[in-house]
PDB file of C-alpha atoms in Angstrom:
ATOM      1  CA  MET A   1      79.408  74.513  41.957  1.00 37.00           C
ATOM      2  CA  ASN A   2      76.361  72.649  43.252  1.00 43.00           C
ATOM      3  CA  GLU A   3      74.673  73.839  46.397  1.00 50.00           C
ATOM      4  CA  LEU A   4      75.462  71.344  49.127  1.00 56.00           C
ATOM      5  CA  LEU A   5      72.597  69.593  50.830  1.00 75.00           C
ATOM      6  CA  PRO A   6      73.268  68.980  54.516  1.00 75.00           C
ATOM      7  CA  LEU A   7      74.783  65.488  54.592  1.00 86.00           C
ATOM      8  CA  SER A   8      74.620  63.054  57.464  1.00 92.00           C
ATOM      9  CA  PRO A   9      77.721  60.919  57.972  1.00 94.00           C
ATOM     10  CA  ILE A  10      75.725  58.189  56.161  1.00 95.00           C
ATOM     11  CA  THR A  11      73.220  59.062  53.422  1.00 96.00           C
ATOM     12  CA  VAL A  12      71.318  56.215  51.742  1.00 96.00           C
ATOM     13  CA  ILE A  13      69.709  56.908  48.347  1.00 95.00           C
ATOM     14  CA  ALA A  14      66.689  54.681  47.666  1.00 94.00           C
ATOM     15  CA  GLY A  15      63.970  54.479  45.023  1.00 92.00           C
ATOM     16  CA  HIS A  16      62.428  52.501  42.182  1.00 87.00           C
ATOM     17  CA  TYR A  17      64.258  51.607  38.963  1.00 82.00           C
ATOM     18  CA  GLY A  18      64.554  54.462  36.496  1.00 84.00           C
ATOM     19  CA  VAL A  19      63.915  57.354  38.874  1.00 91.00           C
ATOM     20  CA  GLY A  20      67.503  58.602  38.616  1.00 91.00           C
ATOM     21  CA  LYS A  21      68.997  57.479  41.931  1.00 92.00           C
ATOM     22  CA  THR A  22      72.471  57.026  40.522  1.00 90.00           C
ATOM     23  CA  ASN A  23      72.670  60.384  38.758  1.00 93.00           C
ATOM     24  CA  PHE A  24      71.393  62.083  41.900  1.00 95.00           C
ATOM     25  CA  SER A  25      73.941  60.167  44.007  1.00 94.00           C
ATOM     26  CA  LEU A  26      76.774  61.265  41.723  1.00 94.00           C
ATOM     27  CA  ASN A  27      75.694  64.909  41.901  1.00 95.00           C
ATOM     28  CA  LEU A  28      75.378  64.719  45.675  1.00 95.00           C
ATOM     29  CA  ALA A  29      78.869  63.253  46.008  1.00 95.00           C
ATOM     30  CA  LEU A  30      80.387  65.817  43.651  1.00 94.00           C
ATOM     31  CA  ALA A  31      78.726  68.686  45.511  1.00 93.00           C
ATOM     32  CA  ALA A  32      80.101  67.457  48.834  1.00 92.00           C
ATOM     33  CA  GLN A  33      83.577  66.974  47.400  1.00 92.00           C
ATOM     34  CA  GLU A  34      83.554  70.462  45.910  1.00 90.00           C
ATOM     35  CA  ARG A  35      82.842  71.843  49.360  1.00 88.00           C
ATOM     36  CA  GLY A  36      85.877  70.123  50.833  1.00 89.00           C
ATOM     37  CA  GLN A  37      84.451  66.896  52.282  1.00 91.00           C
ATOM     38  CA  GLU A  38      86.239  63.598  51.632  1.00 93.00           C
ATOM     39  CA  VAL A  39      83.404  61.575  50.157  1.00 95.00           C
ATOM     40  CA  THR A  40      82.965  57.841  49.695  1.00 95.00           C
ATOM     41  CA  LEU A  41      80.262  56.588  47.337  1.00 95.00           C
ATOM     42  CA  MET A  42      79.135  53.010  47.945  1.00 92.00           C
ATOM     43  CA  ASP A  43      77.318  51.101  45.197  1.00 89.00           C
ATOM     44  CA  VAL A  44      74.983  48.417  46.589  1.00 85.00           C
ATOM     45  CA  ASP A  45      73.232  47.635  43.295  1.00 72.00           C
ATOM     46  CA  ILE A  46      74.043  43.951  42.887  1.00 64.00           C
ATOM     47  CA  VAL A  47      71.411  43.187  40.231  1.00 58.00           C
ATOM     48  CA  ASN A  48      71.006  45.872  37.588  1.00 56.00           C
ATOM     49  CA  PRO A  49      73.907  45.801  35.057  1.00 53.00           C
ATOM     50  CA  TYR A  50      73.151  49.364  33.953  1.00 52.00           C
ATOM     51  CA  PHE A  51      73.103  52.776  35.641  1.00 55.00           C
ATOM     52  CA  ARG A  52      75.361  51.841  38.564  1.00 67.00           C
ATOM     53  CA  SER A  53      77.538  54.299  40.422  1.00 75.00           C
ATOM     54  CA  SER A  54      80.525  52.000  40.059  1.00 73.00           C
ATOM     55  CA  ASP A  55      80.326  52.343  36.268  1.00 80.00           C
ATOM     56  CA  TYR A  56      81.657  55.873  36.787  1.00 84.00           C
ATOM     57  CA  THR A  57      84.596  54.898  38.983  1.00 86.00           C
ATOM     58  CA  ASP A  58      87.283  56.545  36.835  1.00 88.00           C
ATOM     59  CA  PHE A  59      85.340  59.800  36.556  1.00 91.00           C
ATOM     60  CA  LEU A  60      84.575  59.952  40.273  1.00 91.00           C
ATOM     61  CA  GLU A  61      88.057  58.989  41.417  1.00 91.00           C
ATOM     62  CA  SER A  62      89.487  61.716  39.168  1.00 92.00           C
ATOM     63  CA  ARG A  63      87.393  64.127  41.257  1.00 91.00           C
ATOM     64  CA  GLY A  64      88.742  62.738  44.530  1.00 93.00           C
ATOM     65  CA  ILE A  65      85.739  60.572  45.390  1.00 94.00           C
ATOM     66  CA  ARG A  66      86.388  57.066  46.706  1.00 94.00           C
ATOM     67  CA  ILE A  67      84.242  54.222  45.334  1.00 91.00           C
ATOM     68  CA  VAL A  68      83.272  51.043  47.196  1.00 90.00           C
ATOM     69  CA  ALA A  69      81.380  48.517  45.077  1.00 82.00           C
ATOM     70  CA  PRO A  70      80.443  44.846  44.662  1.00 75.00           C
ATOM     71  CA  VAL A  71      83.394  42.754  43.564  1.00 63.00           C
ATOM     72  CA  PHE A  72      82.026  42.226  40.054  1.00 54.00           C
ATOM     73  CA  ALA A  73      80.348  45.621  39.729  1.00 46.00           C
ATOM     74  CA  GLN A  74      81.977  46.560  36.437  1.00 47.00           C
ATOM     75  CA  SER A  75      81.283  43.250  34.734  1.00 46.00           C
ATOM     76  CA  MET A  76      78.193  41.466  33.433  1.00 46.00           C
ATOM     77  CA  LEU A  77      78.623  38.536  35.799  1.00 43.00           C
ATOM     78  CA  ASP A  78      75.494  37.472  37.649  1.00 45.00           C
ATOM     79  CA  THR A  79      77.034  36.670  41.041  1.00 46.00           C
ATOM     80  CA  PRO A  80      78.590  39.808  42.530  1.00 51.00           C
ATOM     81  CA  SER A  81      79.623  39.670  46.173  1.00 61.00           C
ATOM     82  CA  LEU A  82      79.663  42.366  48.825  1.00 66.00           C
ATOM     83  CA  PRO A  83      83.226  42.985  50.059  1.00 64.00           C
ATOM     84  CA  GLY A  84      84.245  43.668  53.634  1.00 76.00           C
ATOM     85  CA  SER A  85      85.264  47.174  52.599  1.00 84.00           C
ATOM     86  CA  MET A  86      81.547  48.042  52.558  1.00 88.00           C
ATOM     87  CA  GLN A  87      81.174  47.312  56.260  1.00 89.00           C
ATOM     88  CA  ALA A  88      84.360  49.256  56.951  1.00 91.00           C
ATOM     89  CA  ALA A  89      83.090  52.252  54.960  1.00 92.00           C
ATOM     90  CA  ILE A  90      79.953  52.353  57.116  1.00 92.00           C
ATOM     91  CA  GLU A  91      81.910  52.061  60.353  1.00 90.00           C
ATOM     92  CA  HIS A  92      84.301  54.870  59.399  1.00 91.00           C
ATOM     93  CA  ALA A  93      81.744  57.364  58.064  1.00 92.00           C
ATOM     94  CA  SER A  94      81.792  60.767  59.761  1.00 91.00           C
ATOM     95  CA  ASP A  95      80.873  64.413  59.248  1.00 89.00           C
ATOM     96  CA  THR A  96      84.166  65.106  57.518  1.00 89.00           C
ATOM     97  CA  HIS A  97      84.224  61.767  55.649  1.00 92.00           C
ATOM     98  CA  PRO A  98      80.586  61.249  54.623  1.00 94.00           C
ATOM     99  CA  LEU A  99      79.364  58.062  52.993  1.00 95.00           C
ATOM    100  CA  ILE A 100      76.711  58.105  50.253  1.00 96.00           C
ATOM    101  CA  ILE A 101      75.093  54.735  49.526  1.00 94.00           C
ATOM    102  CA  ASP A 102      73.429  54.164  46.138  1.00 92.00           C
ATOM    103  CA  MET A 103      71.005  51.335  46.883  1.00 89.00           C
ATOM    104  CA  GLY A 104      69.694  48.946  44.237  1.00 76.00           C
ATOM    105  CA  GLY A 105      66.182  49.622  43.006  1.00 70.00           C
ATOM    106  CA  ASP A 106      64.544  46.216  43.290  1.00 67.00           C
ATOM    107  CA  ASP A 107      63.775  43.723  46.070  1.00 69.00           C
ATOM    108  CA  GLU A 108      67.217  42.134  45.839  1.00 71.00           C
ATOM    109  CA  GLY A 109      68.896  45.509  46.089  1.00 75.00           C
ATOM    110  CA  ALA A 110      66.882  46.364  49.186  1.00 83.00           C
ATOM    111  CA  LYS A 111      67.653  42.979  50.724  1.00 83.00           C
ATOM    112  CA  ALA A 112      71.364  43.521  50.092  1.00 82.00           C
ATOM    113  CA  MET A 113      71.112  46.839  51.897  1.00 87.00           C
ATOM    114  CA  GLY A 114      69.479  45.024  54.783  1.00 88.00           C
ATOM    115  CA  ARG A 115      72.761  43.257  55.492  1.00 86.00           C
ATOM    116  CA  PHE A 116      74.169  46.575  56.656  1.00 89.00           C
ATOM    117  CA  SER A 117      71.084  47.936  58.417  1.00 92.00           C
ATOM    118  CA  SER A 118      72.241  47.110  61.940  1.00 91.00           C
ATOM    119  CA  ALA A 119      75.592  48.804  61.422  1.00 89.00           C
ATOM    120  CA  ILE A 120      73.938  51.880  59.909  1.00 91.00           C
ATOM    121  CA  LYS A 121      71.363  52.251  62.675  1.00 88.00           C
ATOM    122  CA  SER A 122      73.512  51.305  65.658  1.00 80.00           C
ATOM    123  CA  GLY A 123      76.657  53.275  64.897  1.00 68.00           C
ATOM    124  CA  ASP A 124      77.671  56.540  66.512  1.00 69.00           C
ATOM    125  CA  SER A 125      76.996  58.387  63.244  1.00 67.00           C
ATOM    126  CA  PRO A 126      73.388  59.355  62.399  1.00 81.00           C
ATOM    127  CA  TYR A 127      72.036  58.382  59.002  1.00 93.00           C
ATOM    128  CA  THR A 128      69.678  59.816  56.391  1.00 95.00           C
ATOM    129  CA  MET A 129      67.713  57.792  53.834  1.00 96.00           C
ATOM    130  CA  LEU A 130      66.352  59.781  50.911  1.00 96.00           C
ATOM    131  CA  TYR A 131      63.527  58.360  48.807  1.00 97.00           C
ATOM    132  CA  VAL A 132      63.999  59.502  45.209  1.00 96.00           C
ATOM    133  CA  ILE A 133      60.837  59.838  43.103  1.00 96.00           C
ATOM    134  CA  ASN A 134      60.283  60.835  39.486  1.00 95.00           C
ATOM    135  CA  GLU A 135      56.748  61.526  38.294  1.00 94.00           C
ATOM    136  CA  ARG A 136      57.752  60.945  34.667  1.00 88.00           C
ATOM    137  CA  ARG A 137      59.178  57.511  35.475  1.00 78.00           C
ATOM    138  CA  GLU A 138      56.572  56.345  37.967  1.00 57.00           C
ATOM    139  CA  ILE A 139      53.611  54.474  36.513  1.00 63.00           C
ATOM    140  CA  GLU A 140      52.009  54.535  39.932  1.00 75.00           C
ATOM    141  CA  SER A 141      49.880  57.107  41.713  1.00 90.00           C
ATOM    142  CA  PRO A 142      51.265  58.974  44.738  1.00 94.00           C
ATOM    143  CA  GLU A 143      49.523  56.360  46.892  1.00 94.00           C
ATOM    144  CA  GLU A 144      51.274  53.500  45.116  1.00 92.00           C
ATOM    145  CA  THR A 145      54.587  55.363  45.128  1.00 93.00           C
ATOM    146  CA  ALA A 146      54.258  55.819  48.885  1.00 94.00           C
ATOM    147  CA  GLN A 147      53.486  52.121  49.315  1.00 93.00           C
ATOM    148  CA  MET A 148      56.571  51.237  47.269  1.00 91.00           C
ATOM    149  CA  LEU A 149      58.722  52.962  49.879  1.00 94.00           C
ATOM    150  CA  LYS A 150      57.080  50.908  52.606  1.00 93.00           C
ATOM    151  CA  ASP A 151      58.089  47.766  50.698  1.00 92.00           C
ATOM    152  CA  ILE A 152      61.658  49.059  50.320  1.00 93.00           C
ATOM    153  CA  GLU A 153      61.866  49.914  54.024  1.00 94.00           C
ATOM    154  CA  ARG A 154      60.631  46.468  54.992  1.00 93.00           C
ATOM    155  CA  ARG A 155      63.285  44.807  52.839  1.00 91.00           C
ATOM    156  CA  CYS A 156      66.236  47.013  53.729  1.00 92.00           C
ATOM    157  CA  LYS A 157      65.233  47.417  57.407  1.00 93.00           C
ATOM    158  CA  ILE A 158      65.911  51.169  57.322  1.00 94.00           C
ATOM    159  CA  LYS A 159      63.374  53.985  57.544  1.00 94.00           C
ATOM    160  CA  ALA A 160      63.399  56.862  55.075  1.00 95.00           C
ATOM    161  CA  THR A 161      63.869  60.362  56.458  1.00 95.00           C
ATOM    162  CA  GLY A 162      63.029  62.498  53.426  1.00 96.00           C
ATOM    163  CA  VAL A 163      61.852  62.644  49.795  1.00 97.00           C
ATOM    164  CA  VAL A 164      63.790  63.893  46.768  1.00 97.00           C
ATOM    165  CA  ASN A 165      61.732  65.052  43.788  1.00 97.00           C
ATOM    166  CA  ASN A 166      63.929  64.026  40.860  1.00 96.00           C
ATOM    167  CA  THR A 167      61.365  64.345  38.062  1.00 95.00           C
ATOM    168  CA  HIS A 168      63.084  64.570  34.695  1.00 92.00           C
ATOM    169  CA  LEU A 169      63.034  63.445  31.068  1.00 90.00           C
ATOM    170  CA  SER A 170      66.797  63.144  30.559  1.00 85.00           C
ATOM    171  CA  GLU A 171      67.941  65.638  27.916  1.00 84.00           C
ATOM    172  CA  GLU A 172      64.341  66.642  27.212  1.00 88.00           C
ATOM    173  CA  THR A 173      63.803  67.972  30.729  1.00 90.00           C
ATOM    174  CA  THR A 174      62.429  71.500  30.782  1.00 92.00           C
ATOM    175  CA  LEU A 175      61.715  73.807  33.667  1.00 93.00           C
ATOM    176  CA  SER A 176      57.980  73.238  33.193  1.00 95.00           C
ATOM    177  CA  VAL A 177      58.457  69.456  33.535  1.00 94.00           C
ATOM    178  CA  VAL A 178      60.125  69.942  36.909  1.00 95.00           C
ATOM    179  CA  GLU A 179      57.700  72.568  38.208  1.00 96.00           C
ATOM    180  CA  ALA A 180      54.632  70.609  37.097  1.00 95.00           C
ATOM    181  CA  SER A 181      55.753  67.653  39.218  1.00 95.00           C
ATOM    182  CA  ALA A 182      55.348  69.555  42.484  1.00 96.00           C
ATOM    183  CA  PRO A 183      51.794  68.308  43.291  1.00 96.00           C
ATOM    184  CA  PHE A 184      52.859  64.674  42.759  1.00 96.00           C
ATOM    185  CA  ALA A 185      55.885  65.100  45.033  1.00 96.00           C
ATOM    186  CA  GLU A 186      53.929  67.000  47.680  1.00 97.00           C
ATOM    187  CA  LYS A 187      51.166  64.378  47.756  1.00 97.00           C
ATOM    188  CA  THR A 188      53.652  61.514  48.012  1.00 97.00           C
ATOM    189  CA  ALA A 189      55.598  63.227  50.791  1.00 98.00           C
ATOM    190  CA  SER A 190      52.377  64.032  52.656  1.00 98.00           C
ATOM    191  CA  LEU A 191      51.232  60.412  52.515  1.00 97.00           C
ATOM    192  CA  LEU A 192      54.588  59.331  53.913  1.00 98.00           C
ATOM    193  CA  GLY A 193      54.752  62.041  56.557  1.00 98.00           C
ATOM    194  CA  LEU A 194      58.188  63.049  55.263  1.00 98.00           C
ATOM    195  CA  PRO A 195      59.662  66.388  54.140  1.00 96.00           C
ATOM    196  CA  ILE A 196      60.702  67.134  50.581  1.00 96.00           C
ATOM    197  CA  VAL A 197      64.441  67.509  51.114  1.00 96.00           C
ATOM    198  CA  CYS A 198      65.087  68.967  47.668  1.00 96.00           C
ATOM    199  CA  THR A 199      63.933  69.155  44.065  1.00 96.00           C
ATOM    200  CA  ALA A 200      66.556  68.194  41.495  1.00 96.00           C
ATOM    201  CA  VAL A 201      66.701  70.798  38.729  1.00 96.00           C
ATOM    202  CA  PRO A 202      68.926  70.837  35.630  1.00 94.00           C
ATOM    203  CA  ALA A 203      71.712  73.240  36.503  1.00 93.00           C
ATOM    204  CA  ARG A 204      70.829  75.550  33.622  1.00 92.00           C
ATOM    205  CA  TYR A 205      67.430  76.233  35.212  1.00 93.00           C
ATOM    206  CA  ALA A 206      68.372  76.232  38.882  1.00 87.00           C
ATOM    207  CA  GLN A 207      68.349  80.008  39.381  1.00 89.00           C
ATOM    208  CA  GLN A 208      64.842  80.445  37.972  1.00 91.00           C
ATOM    209  CA  ALA A 209      63.082  77.333  39.313  1.00 90.00           C
ATOM    210  CA  HIS A 210      60.096  77.911  41.602  1.00 92.00           C
ATOM    211  CA  VAL A 211      60.246  74.609  43.471  1.00 93.00           C
ATOM    212  CA  VAL A 212      60.923  73.328  46.974  1.00 88.00           C
ATOM    213  CA  ARG A 213      64.656  73.592  47.738  1.00 92.00           C
ATOM    214  CA  PRO A 214      66.112  73.477  44.208  1.00 94.00           C
ATOM    215  CA  PHE A 215      69.242  71.352  43.928  1.00 95.00           C
ATOM    216  CA  PRO A 216      71.111  71.865  40.621  1.00 95.00           C
ATOM    217  CA  VAL A 217      72.183  68.669  38.883  1.00 95.00           C
ATOM    218  CA  ASP A 218      74.148  67.783  35.783  1.00 94.00           C
ATOM    219  CA  ARG A 219      73.485  64.685  33.726  1.00 91.00           C
ATOM    220  CA  HIS A 220      76.379  62.282  34.253  1.00 89.00           C
ATOM    221  CA  VAL A 221      74.561  58.953  33.758  1.00 85.00           C
ATOM    222  CA  ARG A 222      74.063  57.998  30.134  1.00 75.00           C
ATOM    223  CA  MET A 223      72.026  55.364  28.357  1.00 63.00           C
ATOM    224  CA  PRO A 224      73.962  52.252  27.229  1.00 57.00           C
ATOM    225  CA  TRP A 225      73.693  53.353  23.593  1.00 53.00           C
ATOM    226  CA  GLU A 226      74.980  56.891  24.219  1.00 59.00           C
TER     227      GLU A 226
END
């Protein structure tokens, strides 16, 4: 069983393409569900045809997790629309029925999230926005990675509240890869003035990892050719 991070009624997962937002979102939802919360996972990636939460609908629903996604999320069509059920999911989020939002990783994804920013910020339920970073996927320095969040915040009109160090190399991830990423994560978080909420660690290493707030994860998201 995954250790449960404290979830706000609404938790937005943001970050650049390839950092592992979707796999982290799935693990976060599964951890919450295992602890007895009725979780909804909302996929707001309307651009990228790969690595979307909604691609794992059958798996997640079999675990009792509700999925809300763009109308054409499980197709290769280029014109998905955002259904009214997304607004309803935000309005009905609560401590016992938390909502996790997997936001798209490019400008269009952030803009799509911006459509819901007023509802997220003005509702009775507080929100969290976690900025997921991955040193092995970032081609930028900590300074550029920090600036990327500023661009995301400007587009989605929501401020981040914490950083998730999700450094990995898929199946080739070792404990040393995760632990060596600590300076990158700490520098990025310092530049942003945000706390490191957790460090994602392959579950097999979680008990021995010397990192900030280890959060054990399994690899659910696969490459298209796997």
